[in-house]
PDB file of N, CA, C and O in Angstrom:
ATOM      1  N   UNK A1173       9.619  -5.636  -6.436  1.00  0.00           N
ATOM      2  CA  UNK A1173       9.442  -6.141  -5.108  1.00  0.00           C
ATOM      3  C   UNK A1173       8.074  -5.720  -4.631  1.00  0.00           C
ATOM      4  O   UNK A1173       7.761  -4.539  -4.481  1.00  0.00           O
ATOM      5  N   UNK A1174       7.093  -6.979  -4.347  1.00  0.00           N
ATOM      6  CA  UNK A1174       5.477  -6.505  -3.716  1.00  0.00           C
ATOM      7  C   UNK A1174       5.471  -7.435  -2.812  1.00  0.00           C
ATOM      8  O   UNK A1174       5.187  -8.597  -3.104  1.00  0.00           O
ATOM      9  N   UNK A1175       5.846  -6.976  -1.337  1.00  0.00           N
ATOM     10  CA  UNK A1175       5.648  -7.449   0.079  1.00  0.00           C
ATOM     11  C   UNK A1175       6.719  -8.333  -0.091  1.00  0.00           C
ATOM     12  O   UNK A1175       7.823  -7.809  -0.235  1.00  0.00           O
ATOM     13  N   UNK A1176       6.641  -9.701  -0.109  1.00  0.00           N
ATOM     14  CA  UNK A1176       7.976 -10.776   0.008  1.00  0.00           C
ATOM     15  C   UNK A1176       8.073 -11.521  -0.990  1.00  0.00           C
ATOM     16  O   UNK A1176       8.482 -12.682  -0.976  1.00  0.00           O
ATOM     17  N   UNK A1177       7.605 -10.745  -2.167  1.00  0.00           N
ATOM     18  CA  UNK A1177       7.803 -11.563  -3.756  1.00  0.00           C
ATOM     19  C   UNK A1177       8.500 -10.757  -4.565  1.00  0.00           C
ATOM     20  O   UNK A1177       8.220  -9.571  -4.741  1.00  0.00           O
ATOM     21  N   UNK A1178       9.611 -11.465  -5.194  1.00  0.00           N
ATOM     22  CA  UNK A1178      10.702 -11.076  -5.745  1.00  0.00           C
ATOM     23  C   UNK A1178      10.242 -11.055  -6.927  1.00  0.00           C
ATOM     24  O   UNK A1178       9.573 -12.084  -7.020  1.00  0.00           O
ATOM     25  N   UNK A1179      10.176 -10.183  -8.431  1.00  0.00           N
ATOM     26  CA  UNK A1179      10.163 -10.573  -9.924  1.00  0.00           C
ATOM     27  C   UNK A1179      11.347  -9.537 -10.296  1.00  0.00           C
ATOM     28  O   UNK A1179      11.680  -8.488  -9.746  1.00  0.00           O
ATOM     29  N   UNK A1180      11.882 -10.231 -11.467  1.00  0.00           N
ATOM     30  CA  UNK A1180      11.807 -11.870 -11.775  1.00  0.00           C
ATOM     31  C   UNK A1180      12.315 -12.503 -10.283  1.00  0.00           C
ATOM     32  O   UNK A1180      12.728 -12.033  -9.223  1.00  0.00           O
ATOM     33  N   UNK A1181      12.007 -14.000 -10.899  1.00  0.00           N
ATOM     34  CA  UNK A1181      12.953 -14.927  -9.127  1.00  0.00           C
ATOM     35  C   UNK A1181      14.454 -14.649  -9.004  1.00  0.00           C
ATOM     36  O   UNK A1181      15.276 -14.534  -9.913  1.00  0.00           O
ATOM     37  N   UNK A1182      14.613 -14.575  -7.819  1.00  0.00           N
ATOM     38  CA  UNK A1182      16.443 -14.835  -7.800  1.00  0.00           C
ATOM     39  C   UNK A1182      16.668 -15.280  -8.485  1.00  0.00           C
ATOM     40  O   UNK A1182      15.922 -16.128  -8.974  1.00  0.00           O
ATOM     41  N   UNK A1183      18.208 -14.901  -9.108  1.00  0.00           N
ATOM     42  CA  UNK A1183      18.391 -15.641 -10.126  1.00  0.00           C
ATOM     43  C   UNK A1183      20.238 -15.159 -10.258  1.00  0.00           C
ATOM     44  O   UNK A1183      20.745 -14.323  -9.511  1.00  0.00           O
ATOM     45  N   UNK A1184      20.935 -15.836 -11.264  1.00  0.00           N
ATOM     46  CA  UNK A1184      22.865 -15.524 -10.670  1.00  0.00           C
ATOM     47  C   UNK A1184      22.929 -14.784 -11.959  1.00  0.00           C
ATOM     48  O   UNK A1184      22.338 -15.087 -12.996  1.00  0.00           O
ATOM     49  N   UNK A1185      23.640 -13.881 -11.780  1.00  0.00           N
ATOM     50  CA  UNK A1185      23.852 -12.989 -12.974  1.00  0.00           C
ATOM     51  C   UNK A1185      25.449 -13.129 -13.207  1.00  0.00           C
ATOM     52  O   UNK A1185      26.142 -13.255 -12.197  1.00  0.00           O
ATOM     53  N   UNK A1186      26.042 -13.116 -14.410  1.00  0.00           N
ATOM     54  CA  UNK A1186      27.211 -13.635 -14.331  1.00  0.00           C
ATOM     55  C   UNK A1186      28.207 -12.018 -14.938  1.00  0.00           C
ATOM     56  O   UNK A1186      28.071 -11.491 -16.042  1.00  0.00           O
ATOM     57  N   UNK A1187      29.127 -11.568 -13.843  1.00  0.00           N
ATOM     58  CA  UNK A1187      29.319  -9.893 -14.267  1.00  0.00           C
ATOM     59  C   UNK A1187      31.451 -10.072 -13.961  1.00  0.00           C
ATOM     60  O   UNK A1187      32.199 -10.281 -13.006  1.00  0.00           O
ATOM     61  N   UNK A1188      31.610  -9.756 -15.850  1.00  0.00           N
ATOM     62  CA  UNK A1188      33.343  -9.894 -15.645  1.00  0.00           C
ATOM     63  C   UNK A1188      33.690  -8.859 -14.969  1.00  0.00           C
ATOM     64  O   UNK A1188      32.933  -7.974 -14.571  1.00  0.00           O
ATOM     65  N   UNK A1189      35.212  -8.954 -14.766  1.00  0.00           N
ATOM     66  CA  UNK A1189      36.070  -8.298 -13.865  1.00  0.00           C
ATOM     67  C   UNK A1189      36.128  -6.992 -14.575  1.00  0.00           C
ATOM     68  O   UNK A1189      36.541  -6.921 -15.732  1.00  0.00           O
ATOM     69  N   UNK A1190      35.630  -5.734 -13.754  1.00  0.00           N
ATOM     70  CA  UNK A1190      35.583  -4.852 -14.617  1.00  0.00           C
ATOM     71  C   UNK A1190      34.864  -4.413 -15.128  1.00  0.00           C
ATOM     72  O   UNK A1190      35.104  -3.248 -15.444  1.00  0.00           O
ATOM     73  N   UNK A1191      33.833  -4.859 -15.462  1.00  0.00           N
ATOM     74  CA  UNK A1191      32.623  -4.398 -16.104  1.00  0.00           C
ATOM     75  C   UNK A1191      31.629  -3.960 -14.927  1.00  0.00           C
ATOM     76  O   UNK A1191      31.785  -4.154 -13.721  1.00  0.00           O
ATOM     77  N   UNK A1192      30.526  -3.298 -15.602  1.00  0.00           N
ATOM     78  CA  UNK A1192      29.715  -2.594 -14.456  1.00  0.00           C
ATOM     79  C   UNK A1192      28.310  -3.429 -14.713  1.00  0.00           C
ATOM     80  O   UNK A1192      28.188  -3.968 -15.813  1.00  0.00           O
ATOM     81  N   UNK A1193      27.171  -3.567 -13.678  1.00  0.00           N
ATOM     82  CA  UNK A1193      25.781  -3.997 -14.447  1.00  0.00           C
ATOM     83  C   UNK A1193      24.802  -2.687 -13.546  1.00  0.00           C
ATOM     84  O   UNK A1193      25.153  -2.016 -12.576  1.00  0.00           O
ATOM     85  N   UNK A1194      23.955  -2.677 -14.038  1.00  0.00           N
ATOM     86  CA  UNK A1194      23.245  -1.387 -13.712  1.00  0.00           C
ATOM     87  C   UNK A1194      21.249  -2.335 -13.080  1.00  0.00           C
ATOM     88  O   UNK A1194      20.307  -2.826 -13.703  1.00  0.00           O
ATOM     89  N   UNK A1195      21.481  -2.172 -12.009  1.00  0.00           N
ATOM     90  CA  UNK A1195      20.258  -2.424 -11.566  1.00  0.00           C
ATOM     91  C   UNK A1195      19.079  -1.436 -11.312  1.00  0.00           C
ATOM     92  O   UNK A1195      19.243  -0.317 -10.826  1.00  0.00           O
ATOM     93  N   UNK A1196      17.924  -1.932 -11.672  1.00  0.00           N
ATOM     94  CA  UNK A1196      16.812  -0.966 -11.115  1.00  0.00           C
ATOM     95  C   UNK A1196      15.852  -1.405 -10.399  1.00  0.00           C
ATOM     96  O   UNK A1196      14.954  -1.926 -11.060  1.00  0.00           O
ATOM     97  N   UNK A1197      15.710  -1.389  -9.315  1.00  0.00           N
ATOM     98  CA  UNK A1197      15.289  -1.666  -8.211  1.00  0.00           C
ATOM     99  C   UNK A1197      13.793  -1.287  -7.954  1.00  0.00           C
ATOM    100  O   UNK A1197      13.939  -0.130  -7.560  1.00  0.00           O
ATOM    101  N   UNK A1198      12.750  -1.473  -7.933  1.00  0.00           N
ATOM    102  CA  UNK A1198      11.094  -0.896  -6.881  1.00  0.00           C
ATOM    103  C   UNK A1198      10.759  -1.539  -5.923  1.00  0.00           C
ATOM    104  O   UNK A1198      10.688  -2.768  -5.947  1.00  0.00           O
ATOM    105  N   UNK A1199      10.524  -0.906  -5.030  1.00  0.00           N
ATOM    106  CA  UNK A1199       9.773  -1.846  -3.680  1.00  0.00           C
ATOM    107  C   UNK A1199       8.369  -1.113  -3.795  1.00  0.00           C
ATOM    108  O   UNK A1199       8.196  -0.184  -4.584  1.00  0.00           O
ATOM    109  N   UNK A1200       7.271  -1.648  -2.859  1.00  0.00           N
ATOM    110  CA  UNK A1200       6.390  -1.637  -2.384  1.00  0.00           C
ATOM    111  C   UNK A1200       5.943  -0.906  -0.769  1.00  0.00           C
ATOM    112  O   UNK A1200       4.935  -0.533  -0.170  1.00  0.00           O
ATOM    113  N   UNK A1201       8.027  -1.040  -0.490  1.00  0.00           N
ATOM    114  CA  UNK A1201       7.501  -0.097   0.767  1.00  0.00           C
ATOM    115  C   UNK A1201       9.147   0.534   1.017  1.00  0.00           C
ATOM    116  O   UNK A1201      10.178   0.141   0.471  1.00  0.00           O
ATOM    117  N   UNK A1202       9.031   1.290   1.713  1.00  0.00           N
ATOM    118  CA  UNK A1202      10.470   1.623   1.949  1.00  0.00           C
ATOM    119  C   UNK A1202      11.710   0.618   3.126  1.00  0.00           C
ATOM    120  O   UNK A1202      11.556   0.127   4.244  1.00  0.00           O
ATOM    121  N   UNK A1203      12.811   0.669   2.232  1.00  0.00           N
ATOM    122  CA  UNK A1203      13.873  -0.488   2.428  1.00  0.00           C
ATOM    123  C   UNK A1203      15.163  -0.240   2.542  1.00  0.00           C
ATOM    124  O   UNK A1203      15.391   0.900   2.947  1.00  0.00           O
ATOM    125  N   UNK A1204      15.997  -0.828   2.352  1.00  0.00           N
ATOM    126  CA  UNK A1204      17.700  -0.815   2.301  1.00  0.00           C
ATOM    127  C   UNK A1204      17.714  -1.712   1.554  1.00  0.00           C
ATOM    128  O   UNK A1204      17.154  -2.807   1.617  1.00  0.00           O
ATOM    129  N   UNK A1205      18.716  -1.037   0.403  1.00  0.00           N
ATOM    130  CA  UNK A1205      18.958  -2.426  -0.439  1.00  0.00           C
ATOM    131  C   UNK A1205      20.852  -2.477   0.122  1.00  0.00           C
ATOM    132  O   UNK A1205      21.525  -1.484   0.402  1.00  0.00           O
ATOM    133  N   UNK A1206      21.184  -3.509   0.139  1.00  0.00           N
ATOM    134  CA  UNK A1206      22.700  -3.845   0.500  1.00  0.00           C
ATOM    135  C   UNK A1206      23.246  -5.049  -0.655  1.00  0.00           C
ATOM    136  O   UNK A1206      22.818  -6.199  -0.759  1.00  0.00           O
ATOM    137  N   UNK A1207      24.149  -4.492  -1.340  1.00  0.00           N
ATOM    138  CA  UNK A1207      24.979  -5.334  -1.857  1.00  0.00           C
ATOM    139  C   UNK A1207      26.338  -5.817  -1.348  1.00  0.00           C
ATOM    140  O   UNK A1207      27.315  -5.165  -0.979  1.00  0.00           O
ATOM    141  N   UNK A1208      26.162  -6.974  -1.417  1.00  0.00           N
ATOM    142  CA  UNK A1208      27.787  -7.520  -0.572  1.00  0.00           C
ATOM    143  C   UNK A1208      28.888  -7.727  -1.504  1.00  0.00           C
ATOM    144  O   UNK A1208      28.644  -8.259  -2.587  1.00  0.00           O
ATOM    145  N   UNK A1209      29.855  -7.432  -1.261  1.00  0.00           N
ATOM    146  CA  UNK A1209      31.046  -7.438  -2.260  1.00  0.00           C
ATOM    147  C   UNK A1209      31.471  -6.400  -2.890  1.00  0.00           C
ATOM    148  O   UNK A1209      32.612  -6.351  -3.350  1.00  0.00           O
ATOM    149  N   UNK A1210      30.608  -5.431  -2.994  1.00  0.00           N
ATOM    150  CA  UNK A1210      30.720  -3.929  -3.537  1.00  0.00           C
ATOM    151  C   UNK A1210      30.262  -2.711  -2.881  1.00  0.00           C
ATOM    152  O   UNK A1210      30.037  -1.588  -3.330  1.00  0.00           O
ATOM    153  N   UNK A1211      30.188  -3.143  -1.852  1.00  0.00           N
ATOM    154  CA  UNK A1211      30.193  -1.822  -0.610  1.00  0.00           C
ATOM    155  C   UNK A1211      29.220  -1.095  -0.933  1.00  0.00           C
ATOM    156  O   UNK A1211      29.549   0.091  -0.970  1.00  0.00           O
ATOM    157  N   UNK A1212      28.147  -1.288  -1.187  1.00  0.00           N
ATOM    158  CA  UNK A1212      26.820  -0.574  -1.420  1.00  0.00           C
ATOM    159  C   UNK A1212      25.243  -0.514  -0.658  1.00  0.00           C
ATOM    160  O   UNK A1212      24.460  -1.444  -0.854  1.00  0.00           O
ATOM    161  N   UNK A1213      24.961   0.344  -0.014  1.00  0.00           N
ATOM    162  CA  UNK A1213      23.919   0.191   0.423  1.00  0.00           C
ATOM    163  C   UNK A1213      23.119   1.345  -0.111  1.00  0.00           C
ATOM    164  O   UNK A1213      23.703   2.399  -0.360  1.00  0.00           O
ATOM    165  N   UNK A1214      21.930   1.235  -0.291  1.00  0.00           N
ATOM    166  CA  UNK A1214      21.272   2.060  -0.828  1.00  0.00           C
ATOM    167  C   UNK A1214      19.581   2.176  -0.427  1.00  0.00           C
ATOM    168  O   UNK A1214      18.745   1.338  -0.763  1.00  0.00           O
ATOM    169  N   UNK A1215      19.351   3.198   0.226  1.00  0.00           N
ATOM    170  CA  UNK A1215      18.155   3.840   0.592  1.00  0.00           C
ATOM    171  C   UNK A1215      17.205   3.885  -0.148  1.00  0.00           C
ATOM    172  O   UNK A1215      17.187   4.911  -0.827  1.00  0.00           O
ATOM    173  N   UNK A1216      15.788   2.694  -0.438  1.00  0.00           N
ATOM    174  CA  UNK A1216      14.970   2.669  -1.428  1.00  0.00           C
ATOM    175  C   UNK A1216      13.507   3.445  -0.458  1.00  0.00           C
ATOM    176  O   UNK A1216      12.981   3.502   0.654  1.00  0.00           O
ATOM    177  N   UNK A1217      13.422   3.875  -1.726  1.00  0.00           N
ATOM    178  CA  UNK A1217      11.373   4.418  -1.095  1.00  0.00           C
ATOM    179  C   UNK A1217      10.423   3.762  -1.818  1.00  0.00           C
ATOM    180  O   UNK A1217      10.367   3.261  -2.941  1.00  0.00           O
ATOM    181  N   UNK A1218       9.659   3.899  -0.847  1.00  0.00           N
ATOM    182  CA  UNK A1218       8.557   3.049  -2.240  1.00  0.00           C
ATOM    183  C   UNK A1218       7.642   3.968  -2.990  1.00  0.00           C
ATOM    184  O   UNK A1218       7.112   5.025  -2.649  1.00  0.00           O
ATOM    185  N   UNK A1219       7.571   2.831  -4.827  1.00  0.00           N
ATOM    186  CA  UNK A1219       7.167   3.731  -5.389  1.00  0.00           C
ATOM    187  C   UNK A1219       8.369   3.854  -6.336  1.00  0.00           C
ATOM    188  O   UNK A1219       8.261   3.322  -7.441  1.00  0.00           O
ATOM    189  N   UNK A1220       9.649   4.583  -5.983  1.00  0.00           N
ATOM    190  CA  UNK A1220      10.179   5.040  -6.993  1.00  0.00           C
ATOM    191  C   UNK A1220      11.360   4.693  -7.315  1.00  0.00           C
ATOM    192  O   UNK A1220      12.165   5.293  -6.603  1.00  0.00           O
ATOM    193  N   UNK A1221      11.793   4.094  -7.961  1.00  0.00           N
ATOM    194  CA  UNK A1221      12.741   3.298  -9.052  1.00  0.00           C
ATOM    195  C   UNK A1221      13.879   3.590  -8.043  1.00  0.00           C
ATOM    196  O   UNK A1221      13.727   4.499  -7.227  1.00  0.00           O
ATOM    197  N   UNK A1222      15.103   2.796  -8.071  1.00  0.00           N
ATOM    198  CA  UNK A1222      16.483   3.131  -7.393  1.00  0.00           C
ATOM    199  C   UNK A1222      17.102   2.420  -8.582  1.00  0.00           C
ATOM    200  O   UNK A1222      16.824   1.304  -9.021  1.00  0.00           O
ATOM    201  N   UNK A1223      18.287   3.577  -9.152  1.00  0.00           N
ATOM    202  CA  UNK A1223      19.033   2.704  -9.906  1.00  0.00           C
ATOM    203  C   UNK A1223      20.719   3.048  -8.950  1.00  0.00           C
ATOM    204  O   UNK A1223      21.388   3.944  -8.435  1.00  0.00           O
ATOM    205  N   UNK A1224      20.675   1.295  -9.288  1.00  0.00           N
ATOM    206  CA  UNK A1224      22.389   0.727  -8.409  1.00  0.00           C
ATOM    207  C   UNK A1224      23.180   0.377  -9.167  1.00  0.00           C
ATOM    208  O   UNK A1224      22.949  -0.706  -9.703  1.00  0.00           O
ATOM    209  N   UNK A1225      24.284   1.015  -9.506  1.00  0.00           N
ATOM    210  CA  UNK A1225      25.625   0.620 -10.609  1.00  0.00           C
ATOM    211  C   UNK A1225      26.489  -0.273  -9.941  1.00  0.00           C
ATOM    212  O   UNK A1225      26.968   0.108  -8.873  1.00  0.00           O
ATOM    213  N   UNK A1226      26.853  -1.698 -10.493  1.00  0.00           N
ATOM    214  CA  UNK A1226      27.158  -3.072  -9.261  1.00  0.00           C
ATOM    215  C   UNK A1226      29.104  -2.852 -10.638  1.00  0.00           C
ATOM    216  O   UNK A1226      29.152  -3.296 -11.785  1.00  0.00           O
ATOM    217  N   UNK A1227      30.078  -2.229 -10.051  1.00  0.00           N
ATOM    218  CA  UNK A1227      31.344  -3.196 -10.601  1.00  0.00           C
ATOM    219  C   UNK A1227      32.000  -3.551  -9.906  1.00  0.00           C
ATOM    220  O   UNK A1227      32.458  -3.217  -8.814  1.00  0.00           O
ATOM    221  N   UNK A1228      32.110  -4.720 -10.942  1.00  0.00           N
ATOM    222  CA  UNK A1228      32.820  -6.210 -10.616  1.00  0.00           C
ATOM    223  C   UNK A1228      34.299  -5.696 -10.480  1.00  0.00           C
ATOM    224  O   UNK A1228      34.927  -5.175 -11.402  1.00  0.00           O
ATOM    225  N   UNK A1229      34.873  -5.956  -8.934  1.00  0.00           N
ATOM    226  CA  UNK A1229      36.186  -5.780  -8.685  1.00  0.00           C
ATOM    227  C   UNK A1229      37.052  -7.501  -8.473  1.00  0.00           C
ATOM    228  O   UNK A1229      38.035  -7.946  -9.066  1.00  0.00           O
ATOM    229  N   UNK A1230      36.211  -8.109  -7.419  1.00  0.00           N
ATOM    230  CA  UNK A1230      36.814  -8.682  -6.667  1.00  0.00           C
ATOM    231  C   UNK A1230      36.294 -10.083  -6.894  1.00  0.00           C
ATOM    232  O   UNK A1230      35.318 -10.445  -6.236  1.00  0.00           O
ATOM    233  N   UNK A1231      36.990 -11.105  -7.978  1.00  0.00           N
ATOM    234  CA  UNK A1231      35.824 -12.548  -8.305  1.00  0.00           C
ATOM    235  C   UNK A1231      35.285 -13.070  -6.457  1.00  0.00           C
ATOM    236  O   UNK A1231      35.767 -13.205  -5.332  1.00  0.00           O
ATOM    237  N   UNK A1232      33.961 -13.205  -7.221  1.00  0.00           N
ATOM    238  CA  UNK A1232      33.038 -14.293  -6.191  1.00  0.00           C
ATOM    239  C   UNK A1232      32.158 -14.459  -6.278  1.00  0.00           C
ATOM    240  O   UNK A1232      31.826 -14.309  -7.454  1.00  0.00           O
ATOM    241  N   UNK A1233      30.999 -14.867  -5.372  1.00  0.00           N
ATOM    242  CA  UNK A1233      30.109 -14.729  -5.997  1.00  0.00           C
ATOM    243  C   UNK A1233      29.277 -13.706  -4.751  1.00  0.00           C
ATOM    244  O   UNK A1233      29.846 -13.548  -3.671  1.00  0.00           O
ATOM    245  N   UNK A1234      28.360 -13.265  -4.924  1.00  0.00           N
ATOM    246  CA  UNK A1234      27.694 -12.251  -3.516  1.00  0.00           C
ATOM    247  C   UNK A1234      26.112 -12.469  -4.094  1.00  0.00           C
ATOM    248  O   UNK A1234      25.693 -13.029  -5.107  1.00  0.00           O
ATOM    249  N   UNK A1235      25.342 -11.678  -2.838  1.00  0.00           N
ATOM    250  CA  UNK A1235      24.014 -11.446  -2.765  1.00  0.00           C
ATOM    251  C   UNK A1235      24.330  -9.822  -2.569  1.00  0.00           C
ATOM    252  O   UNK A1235      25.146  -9.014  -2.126  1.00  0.00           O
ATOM    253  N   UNK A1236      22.655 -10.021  -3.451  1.00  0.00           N
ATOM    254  CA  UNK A1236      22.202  -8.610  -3.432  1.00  0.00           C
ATOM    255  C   UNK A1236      20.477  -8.564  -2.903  1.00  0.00           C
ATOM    256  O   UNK A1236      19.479  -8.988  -3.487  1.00  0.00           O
ATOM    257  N   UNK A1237      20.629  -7.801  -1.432  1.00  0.00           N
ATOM    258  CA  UNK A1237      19.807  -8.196  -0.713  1.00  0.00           C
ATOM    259  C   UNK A1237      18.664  -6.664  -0.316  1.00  0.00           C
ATOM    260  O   UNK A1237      19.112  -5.531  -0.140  1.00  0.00           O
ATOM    261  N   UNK A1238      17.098  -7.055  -0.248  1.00  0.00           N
ATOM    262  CA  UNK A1238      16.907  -6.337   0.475  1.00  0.00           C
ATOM    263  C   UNK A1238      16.778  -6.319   2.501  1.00  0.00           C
ATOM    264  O   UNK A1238      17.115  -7.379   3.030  1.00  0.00           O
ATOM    265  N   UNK A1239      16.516  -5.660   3.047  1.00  0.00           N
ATOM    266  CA  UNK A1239      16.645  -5.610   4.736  1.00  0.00           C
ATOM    267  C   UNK A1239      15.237  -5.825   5.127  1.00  0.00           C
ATOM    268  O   UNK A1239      15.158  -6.801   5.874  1.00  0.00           O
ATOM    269  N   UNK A1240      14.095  -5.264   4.891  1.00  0.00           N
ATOM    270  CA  UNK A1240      12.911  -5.569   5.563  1.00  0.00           C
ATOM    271  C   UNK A1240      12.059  -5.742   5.019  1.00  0.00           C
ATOM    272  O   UNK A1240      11.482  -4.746   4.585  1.00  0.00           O
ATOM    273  N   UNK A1241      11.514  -7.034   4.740  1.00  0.00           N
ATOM    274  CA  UNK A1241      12.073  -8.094   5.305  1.00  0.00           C
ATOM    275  C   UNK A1241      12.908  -8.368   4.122  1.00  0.00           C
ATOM    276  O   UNK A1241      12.868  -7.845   3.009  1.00  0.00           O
ATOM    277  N   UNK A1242      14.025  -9.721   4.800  1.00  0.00           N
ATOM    278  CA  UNK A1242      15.555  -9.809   4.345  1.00  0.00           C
ATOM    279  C   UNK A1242      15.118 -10.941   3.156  1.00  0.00           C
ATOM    280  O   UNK A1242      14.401 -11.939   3.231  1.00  0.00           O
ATOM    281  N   UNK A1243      15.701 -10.475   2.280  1.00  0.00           N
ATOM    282  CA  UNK A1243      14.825 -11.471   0.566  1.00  0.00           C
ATOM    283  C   UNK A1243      16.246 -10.712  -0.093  1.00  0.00           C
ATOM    284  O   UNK A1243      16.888  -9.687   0.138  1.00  0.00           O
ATOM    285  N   UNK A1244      16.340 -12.227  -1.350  1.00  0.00           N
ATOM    286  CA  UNK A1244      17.514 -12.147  -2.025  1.00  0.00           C
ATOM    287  C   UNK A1244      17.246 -11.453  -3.327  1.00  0.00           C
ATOM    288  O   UNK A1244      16.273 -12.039  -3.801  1.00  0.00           O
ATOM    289  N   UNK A1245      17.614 -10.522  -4.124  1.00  0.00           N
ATOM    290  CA  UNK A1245      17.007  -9.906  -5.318  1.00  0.00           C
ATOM    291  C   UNK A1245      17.628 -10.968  -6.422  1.00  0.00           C
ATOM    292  O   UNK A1245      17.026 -11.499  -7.355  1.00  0.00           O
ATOM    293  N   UNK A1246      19.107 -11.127  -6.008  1.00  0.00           N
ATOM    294  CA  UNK A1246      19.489 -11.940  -7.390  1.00  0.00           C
ATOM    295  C   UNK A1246      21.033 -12.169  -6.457  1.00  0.00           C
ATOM    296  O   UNK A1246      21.133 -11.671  -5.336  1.00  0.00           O
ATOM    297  N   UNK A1247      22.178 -12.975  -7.082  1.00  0.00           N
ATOM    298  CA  UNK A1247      23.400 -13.464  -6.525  1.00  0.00           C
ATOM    299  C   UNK A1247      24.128 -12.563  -8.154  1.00  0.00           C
ATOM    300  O   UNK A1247      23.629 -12.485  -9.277  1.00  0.00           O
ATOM    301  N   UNK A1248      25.354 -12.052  -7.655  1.00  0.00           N
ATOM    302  CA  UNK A1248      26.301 -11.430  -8.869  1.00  0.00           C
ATOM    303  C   UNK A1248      27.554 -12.738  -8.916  1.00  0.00           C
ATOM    304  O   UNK A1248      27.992 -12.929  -7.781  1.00  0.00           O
ATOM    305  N   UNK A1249      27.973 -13.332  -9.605  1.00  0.00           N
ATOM    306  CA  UNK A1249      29.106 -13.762  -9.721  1.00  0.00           C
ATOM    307  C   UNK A1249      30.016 -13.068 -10.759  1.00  0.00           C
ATOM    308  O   UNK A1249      29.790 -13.020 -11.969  1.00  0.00           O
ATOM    309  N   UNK A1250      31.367 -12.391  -9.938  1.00  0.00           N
ATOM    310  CA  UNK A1250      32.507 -11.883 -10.613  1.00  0.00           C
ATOM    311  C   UNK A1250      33.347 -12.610 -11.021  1.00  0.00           C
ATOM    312  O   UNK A1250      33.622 -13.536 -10.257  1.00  0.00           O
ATOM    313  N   UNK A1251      33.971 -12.560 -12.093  1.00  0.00           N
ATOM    314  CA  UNK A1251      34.417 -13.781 -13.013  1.00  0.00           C
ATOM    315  C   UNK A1251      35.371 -13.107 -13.816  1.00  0.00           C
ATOM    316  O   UNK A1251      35.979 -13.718 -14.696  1.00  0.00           O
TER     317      UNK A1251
END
């Protein structure tokens, strides 16, 4: 994450019931990352890596978002 550009682009990651996916996160400045569907919010700084463990409980599909400013990192679909 550098200012309001996402790499790679959003993109749907497809995560079974049960299984875990392990994200690693950098910003450029300090943020909130919030995942919906898995009760996670997480306090990023910038600069230094955040790793977020995402399991799949509940099928759907969700965003995984940062807060300032509000940009989509990627969509999880539980399956």
């Amino acid at each position: 994450m550098t200012g309001s550009a996402v790499t790679p682009a959003p993109a749907q990651v497809d995560l079974p019931v049960g299984q875990t996916l392990t994200l690693v996160v950098t910003s450029d400045h300090d943020d909130q990352l919030h995942a919906h569907g898995f009760e996670v919010e997480e306090d990023i700084k910038a600069g230094v890596p955040a790793t977020i463990a995402l399991t799949g409980k509940d099928p759907g599909v969700y965003e995984v978002e940062l807060h300032h400013p509000a940009l989509t990192l990627l969509t999880v679909a539980v399956r």
